[in-house]
Tab-separated table of C-alpha atoms in Angstrom:
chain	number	residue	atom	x	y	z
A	1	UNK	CA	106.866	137.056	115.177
A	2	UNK	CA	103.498	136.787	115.764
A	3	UNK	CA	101.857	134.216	118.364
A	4	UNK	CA	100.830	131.955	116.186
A	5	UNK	CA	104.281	131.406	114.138
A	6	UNK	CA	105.924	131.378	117.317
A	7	UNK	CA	104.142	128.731	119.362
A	8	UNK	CA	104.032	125.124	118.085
A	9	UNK	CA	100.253	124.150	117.903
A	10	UNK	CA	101.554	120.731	117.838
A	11	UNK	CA	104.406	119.355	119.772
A	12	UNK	CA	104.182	115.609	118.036
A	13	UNK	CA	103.803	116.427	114.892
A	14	UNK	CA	106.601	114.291	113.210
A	15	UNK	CA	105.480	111.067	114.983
A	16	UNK	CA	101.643	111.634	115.033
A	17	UNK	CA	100.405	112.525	111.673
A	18	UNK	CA	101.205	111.364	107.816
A	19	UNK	CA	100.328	114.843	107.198
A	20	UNK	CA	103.776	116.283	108.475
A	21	UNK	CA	105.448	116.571	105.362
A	22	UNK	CA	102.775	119.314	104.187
A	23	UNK	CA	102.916	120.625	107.510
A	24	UNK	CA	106.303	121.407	107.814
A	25	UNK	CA	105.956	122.807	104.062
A	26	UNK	CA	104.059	125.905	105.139
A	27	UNK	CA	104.235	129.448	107.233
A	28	UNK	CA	100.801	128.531	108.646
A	29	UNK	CA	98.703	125.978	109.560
A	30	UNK	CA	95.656	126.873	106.984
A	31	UNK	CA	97.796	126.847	104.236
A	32	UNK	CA	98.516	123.485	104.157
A	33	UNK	CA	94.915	123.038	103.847
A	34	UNK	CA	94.319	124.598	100.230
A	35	UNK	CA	97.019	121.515	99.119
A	36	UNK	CA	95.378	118.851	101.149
A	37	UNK	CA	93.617	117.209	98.053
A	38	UNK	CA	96.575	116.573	96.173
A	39	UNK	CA	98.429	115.435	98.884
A	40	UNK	CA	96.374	112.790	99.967
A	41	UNK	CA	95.894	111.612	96.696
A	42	UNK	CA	99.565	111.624	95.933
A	43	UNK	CA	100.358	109.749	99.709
A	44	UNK	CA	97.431	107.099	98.846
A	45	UNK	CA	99.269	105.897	96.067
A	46	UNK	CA	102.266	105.459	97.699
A	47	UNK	CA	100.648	103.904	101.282
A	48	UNK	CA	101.702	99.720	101.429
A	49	UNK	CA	99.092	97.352	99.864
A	50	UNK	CA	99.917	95.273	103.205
A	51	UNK	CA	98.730	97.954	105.539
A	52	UNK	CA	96.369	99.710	103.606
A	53	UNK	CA	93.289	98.503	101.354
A	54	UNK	CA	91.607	100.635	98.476
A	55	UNK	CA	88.197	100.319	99.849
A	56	UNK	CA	86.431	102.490	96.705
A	57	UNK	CA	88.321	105.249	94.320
A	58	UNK	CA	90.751	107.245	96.412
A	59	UNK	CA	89.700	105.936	99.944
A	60	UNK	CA	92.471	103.939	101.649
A	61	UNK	CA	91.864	101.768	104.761
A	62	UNK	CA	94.397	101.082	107.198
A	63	UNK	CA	93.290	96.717	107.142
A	64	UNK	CA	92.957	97.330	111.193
A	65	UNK	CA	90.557	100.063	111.067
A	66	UNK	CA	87.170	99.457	112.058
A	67	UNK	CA	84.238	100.914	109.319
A	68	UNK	CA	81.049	100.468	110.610
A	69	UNK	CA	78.582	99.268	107.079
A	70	UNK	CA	76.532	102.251	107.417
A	71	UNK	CA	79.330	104.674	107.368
A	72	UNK	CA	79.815	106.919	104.254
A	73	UNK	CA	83.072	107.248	102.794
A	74	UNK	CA	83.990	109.748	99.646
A	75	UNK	CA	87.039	110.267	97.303
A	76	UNK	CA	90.092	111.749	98.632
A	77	UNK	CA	90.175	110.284	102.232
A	78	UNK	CA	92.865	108.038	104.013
A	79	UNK	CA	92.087	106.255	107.360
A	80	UNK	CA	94.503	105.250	109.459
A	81	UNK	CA	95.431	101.749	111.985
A	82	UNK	CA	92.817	101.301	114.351
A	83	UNK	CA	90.493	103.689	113.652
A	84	UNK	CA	87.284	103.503	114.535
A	85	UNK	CA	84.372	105.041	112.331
A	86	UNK	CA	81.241	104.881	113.533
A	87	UNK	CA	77.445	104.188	112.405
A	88	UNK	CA	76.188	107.305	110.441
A	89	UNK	CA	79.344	108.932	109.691
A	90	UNK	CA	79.543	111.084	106.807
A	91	UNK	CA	83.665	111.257	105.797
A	92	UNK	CA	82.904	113.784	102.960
A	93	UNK	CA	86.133	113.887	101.273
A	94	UNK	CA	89.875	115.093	101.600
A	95	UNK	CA	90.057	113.830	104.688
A	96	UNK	CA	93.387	112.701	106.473
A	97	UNK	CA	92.542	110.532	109.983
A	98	UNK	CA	95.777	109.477	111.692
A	99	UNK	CA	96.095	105.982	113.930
A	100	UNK	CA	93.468	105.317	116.836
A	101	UNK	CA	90.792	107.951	115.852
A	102	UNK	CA	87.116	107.822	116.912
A	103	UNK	CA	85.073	109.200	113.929
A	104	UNK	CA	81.533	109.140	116.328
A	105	UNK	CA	78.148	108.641	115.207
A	106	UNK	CA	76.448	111.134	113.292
A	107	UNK	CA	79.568	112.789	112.947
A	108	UNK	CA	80.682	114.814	109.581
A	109	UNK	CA	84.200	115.627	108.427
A	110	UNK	CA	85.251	117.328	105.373
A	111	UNK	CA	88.866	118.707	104.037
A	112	UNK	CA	90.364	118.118	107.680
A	113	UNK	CA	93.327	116.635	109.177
A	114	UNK	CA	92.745	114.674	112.210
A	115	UNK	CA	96.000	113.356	113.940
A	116	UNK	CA	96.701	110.344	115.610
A	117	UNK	CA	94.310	109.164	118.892
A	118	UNK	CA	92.009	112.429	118.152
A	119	UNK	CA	88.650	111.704	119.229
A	120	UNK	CA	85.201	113.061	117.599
A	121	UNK	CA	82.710	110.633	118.840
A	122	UNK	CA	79.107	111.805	119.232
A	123	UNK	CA	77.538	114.259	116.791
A	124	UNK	CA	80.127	116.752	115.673
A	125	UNK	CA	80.931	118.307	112.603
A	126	UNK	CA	84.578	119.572	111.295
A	127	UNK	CA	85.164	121.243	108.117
A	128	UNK	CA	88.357	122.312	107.052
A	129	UNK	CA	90.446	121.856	110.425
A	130	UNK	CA	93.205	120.771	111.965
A	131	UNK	CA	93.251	118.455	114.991
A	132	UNK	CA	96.062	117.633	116.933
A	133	UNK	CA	97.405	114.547	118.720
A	134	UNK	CA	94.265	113.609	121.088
A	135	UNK	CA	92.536	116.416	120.944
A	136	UNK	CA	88.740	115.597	121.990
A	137	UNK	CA	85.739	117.475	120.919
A	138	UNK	CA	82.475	116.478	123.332
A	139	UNK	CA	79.049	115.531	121.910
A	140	UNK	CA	77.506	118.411	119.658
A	141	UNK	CA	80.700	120.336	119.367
A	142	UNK	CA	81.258	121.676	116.054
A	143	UNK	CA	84.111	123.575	113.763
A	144	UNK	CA	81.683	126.610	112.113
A	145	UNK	CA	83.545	126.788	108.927
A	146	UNK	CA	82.022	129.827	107.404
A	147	UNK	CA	80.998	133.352	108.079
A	148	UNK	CA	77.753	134.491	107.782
A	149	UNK	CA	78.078	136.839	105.577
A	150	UNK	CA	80.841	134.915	103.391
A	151	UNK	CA	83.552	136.934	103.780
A	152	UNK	CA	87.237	136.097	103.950
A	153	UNK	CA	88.372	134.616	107.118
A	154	UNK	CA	90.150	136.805	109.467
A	155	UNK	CA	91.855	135.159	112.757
A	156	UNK	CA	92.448	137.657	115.627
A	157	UNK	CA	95.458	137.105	117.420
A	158	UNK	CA	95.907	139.927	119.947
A	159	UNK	CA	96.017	143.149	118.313
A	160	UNK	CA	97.002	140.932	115.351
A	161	UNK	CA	94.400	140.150	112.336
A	162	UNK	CA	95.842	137.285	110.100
A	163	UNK	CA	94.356	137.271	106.576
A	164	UNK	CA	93.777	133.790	105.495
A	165	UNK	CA	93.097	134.287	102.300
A	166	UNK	CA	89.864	131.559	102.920
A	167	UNK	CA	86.259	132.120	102.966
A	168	UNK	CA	86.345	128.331	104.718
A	169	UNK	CA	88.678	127.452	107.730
A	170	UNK	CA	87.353	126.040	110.369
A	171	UNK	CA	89.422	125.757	113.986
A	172	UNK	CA	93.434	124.617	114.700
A	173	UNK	CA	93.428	122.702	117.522
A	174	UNK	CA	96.802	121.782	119.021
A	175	UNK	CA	97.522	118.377	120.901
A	176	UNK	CA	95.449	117.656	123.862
A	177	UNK	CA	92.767	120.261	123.664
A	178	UNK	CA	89.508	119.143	125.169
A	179	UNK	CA	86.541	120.728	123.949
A	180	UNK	CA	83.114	120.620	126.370
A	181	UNK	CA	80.305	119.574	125.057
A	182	UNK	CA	77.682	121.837	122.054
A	183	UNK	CA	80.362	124.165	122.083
A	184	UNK	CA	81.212	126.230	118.801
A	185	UNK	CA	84.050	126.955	117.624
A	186	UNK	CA	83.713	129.965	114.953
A	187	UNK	CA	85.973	130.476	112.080
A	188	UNK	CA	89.250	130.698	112.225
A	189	UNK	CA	88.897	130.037	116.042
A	190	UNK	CA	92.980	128.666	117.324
A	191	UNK	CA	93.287	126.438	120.598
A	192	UNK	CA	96.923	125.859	121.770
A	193	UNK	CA	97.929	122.759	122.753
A	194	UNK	CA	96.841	121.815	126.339
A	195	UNK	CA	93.881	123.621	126.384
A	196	UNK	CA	90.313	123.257	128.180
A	197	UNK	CA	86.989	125.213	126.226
A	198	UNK	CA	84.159	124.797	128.912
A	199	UNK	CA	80.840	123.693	127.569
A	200	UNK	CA	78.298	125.493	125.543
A	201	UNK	CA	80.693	128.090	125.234
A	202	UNK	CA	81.521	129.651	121.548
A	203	UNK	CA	85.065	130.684	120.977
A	204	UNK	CA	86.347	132.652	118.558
A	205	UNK	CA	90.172	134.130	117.847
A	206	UNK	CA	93.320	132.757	119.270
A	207	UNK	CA	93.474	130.857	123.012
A	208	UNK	CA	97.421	130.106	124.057
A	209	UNK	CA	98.608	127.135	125.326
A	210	UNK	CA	98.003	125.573	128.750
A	211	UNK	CA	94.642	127.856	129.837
A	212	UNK	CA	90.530	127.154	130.629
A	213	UNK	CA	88.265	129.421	127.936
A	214	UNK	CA	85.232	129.897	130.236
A	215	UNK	CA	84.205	132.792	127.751
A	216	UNK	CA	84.455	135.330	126.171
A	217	UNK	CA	86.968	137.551	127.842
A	218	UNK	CA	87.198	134.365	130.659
A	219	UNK	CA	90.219	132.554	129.688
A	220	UNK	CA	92.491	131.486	133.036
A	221	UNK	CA	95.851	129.445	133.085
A	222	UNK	CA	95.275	125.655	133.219
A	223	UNK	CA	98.588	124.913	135.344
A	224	UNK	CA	99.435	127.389	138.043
């Protein structure tokens, strides 16, 4: 079994994200991603009219989140209790933010899944990701969703290439994963949970659980 199948990107998942269900449904992460759209609608239906509000067409507030008026919110997104979303944000659309979220200034998200306490506060973008449990991204860091030439996205996993079957997928980010600051993370790009990516740093391909990426070729254990 590959790396990938075999580790568990996120140890919470069960208690941390509406989004298990779909999870659980699927060999790998990105997959679930291609069925996000429906799912959300279907689970937006079905969310309590105590706990949740129908802000516009197929965006449902948790009634303790926090939307800041100048915030942009589009069909096919569910936020969840005590968010916070920022001035300037730009929620795009099929967009699944768990409990206690920061959705920063400035910041963009489209066809992601952001789990509970995850925090993207200052500037970032993230296009069709996954974001465990309190996983952190620092100001300017960004998911690159796309190749530049367009091609199908290809994630190297030691002498492993995984076919994704997607010309979009941004990064996987297992829980805890703290991301320095203007880093990039290039398609397909997966962080174990427990992770560290140093600042201005751009990381592509798979980085296990528990280590530092310093760079390319620079990744160290985290707990020795």
């Amino acid at each position: 079994m590959d790396p990938i199948k075999a580790s568990r990107l996120w140890r919470t998942m069960q208690s941390h994200t509406l989004a298990f269900p779909l999870l659980q449904s699927v060999d790998y992460p990105w997959q679930a991603l291609s069925a996000l759209s429906d799912f959300i609608l279907d689970l937006g239906r079905s969310l309590p009219k105590d706990e949740y509000e129908e802000l516009l067409p197929a965006v449902w507030v948790a009634r303790t989140a926090h939307i800041a008026p100048t915030a942009q919110l589009h069909k096919g997104c569910i936020i969840g209790h005590d968010t916070e979303v920022r001035q300037g944000a730009f929620i795009r659309g099929n967009v699944l933010i768990g409990d206690g979220v920061v959705v920063g200034n400035s910041t963009e998200l489209k066809g992601c899944v952001l789990f509970d306490g995850v925090q993207v506060p200052h500037f970032n973008y993230v296009g069709d990701s996954i974001l465990g449990h309190r996983a952190h991204l620092g100001a300017g860091a960004i998911t690159s969703n796309v190749k530049s030439d367009k091609s199908e996205v290809v994630i190297h996993c030691g002498n492993s290439r995984l076919c994704t079957g997607r010309r979009k997928l941004g990064a996987l980010l297992g829980d805890f994963v703290e991301v320095g600051c203007n880093s990039v993370l290039n398609p397909g790009t997966v962080i174990g949970s427990g992770s560290v990516v140093y600042p201005l740093t751009s990381v592509r391909g798979y980085v296990g659980e528990n280590c530092i990426y310093k760079g390319e070729g620079r990744i160290v254990a985290r707990f020795v």
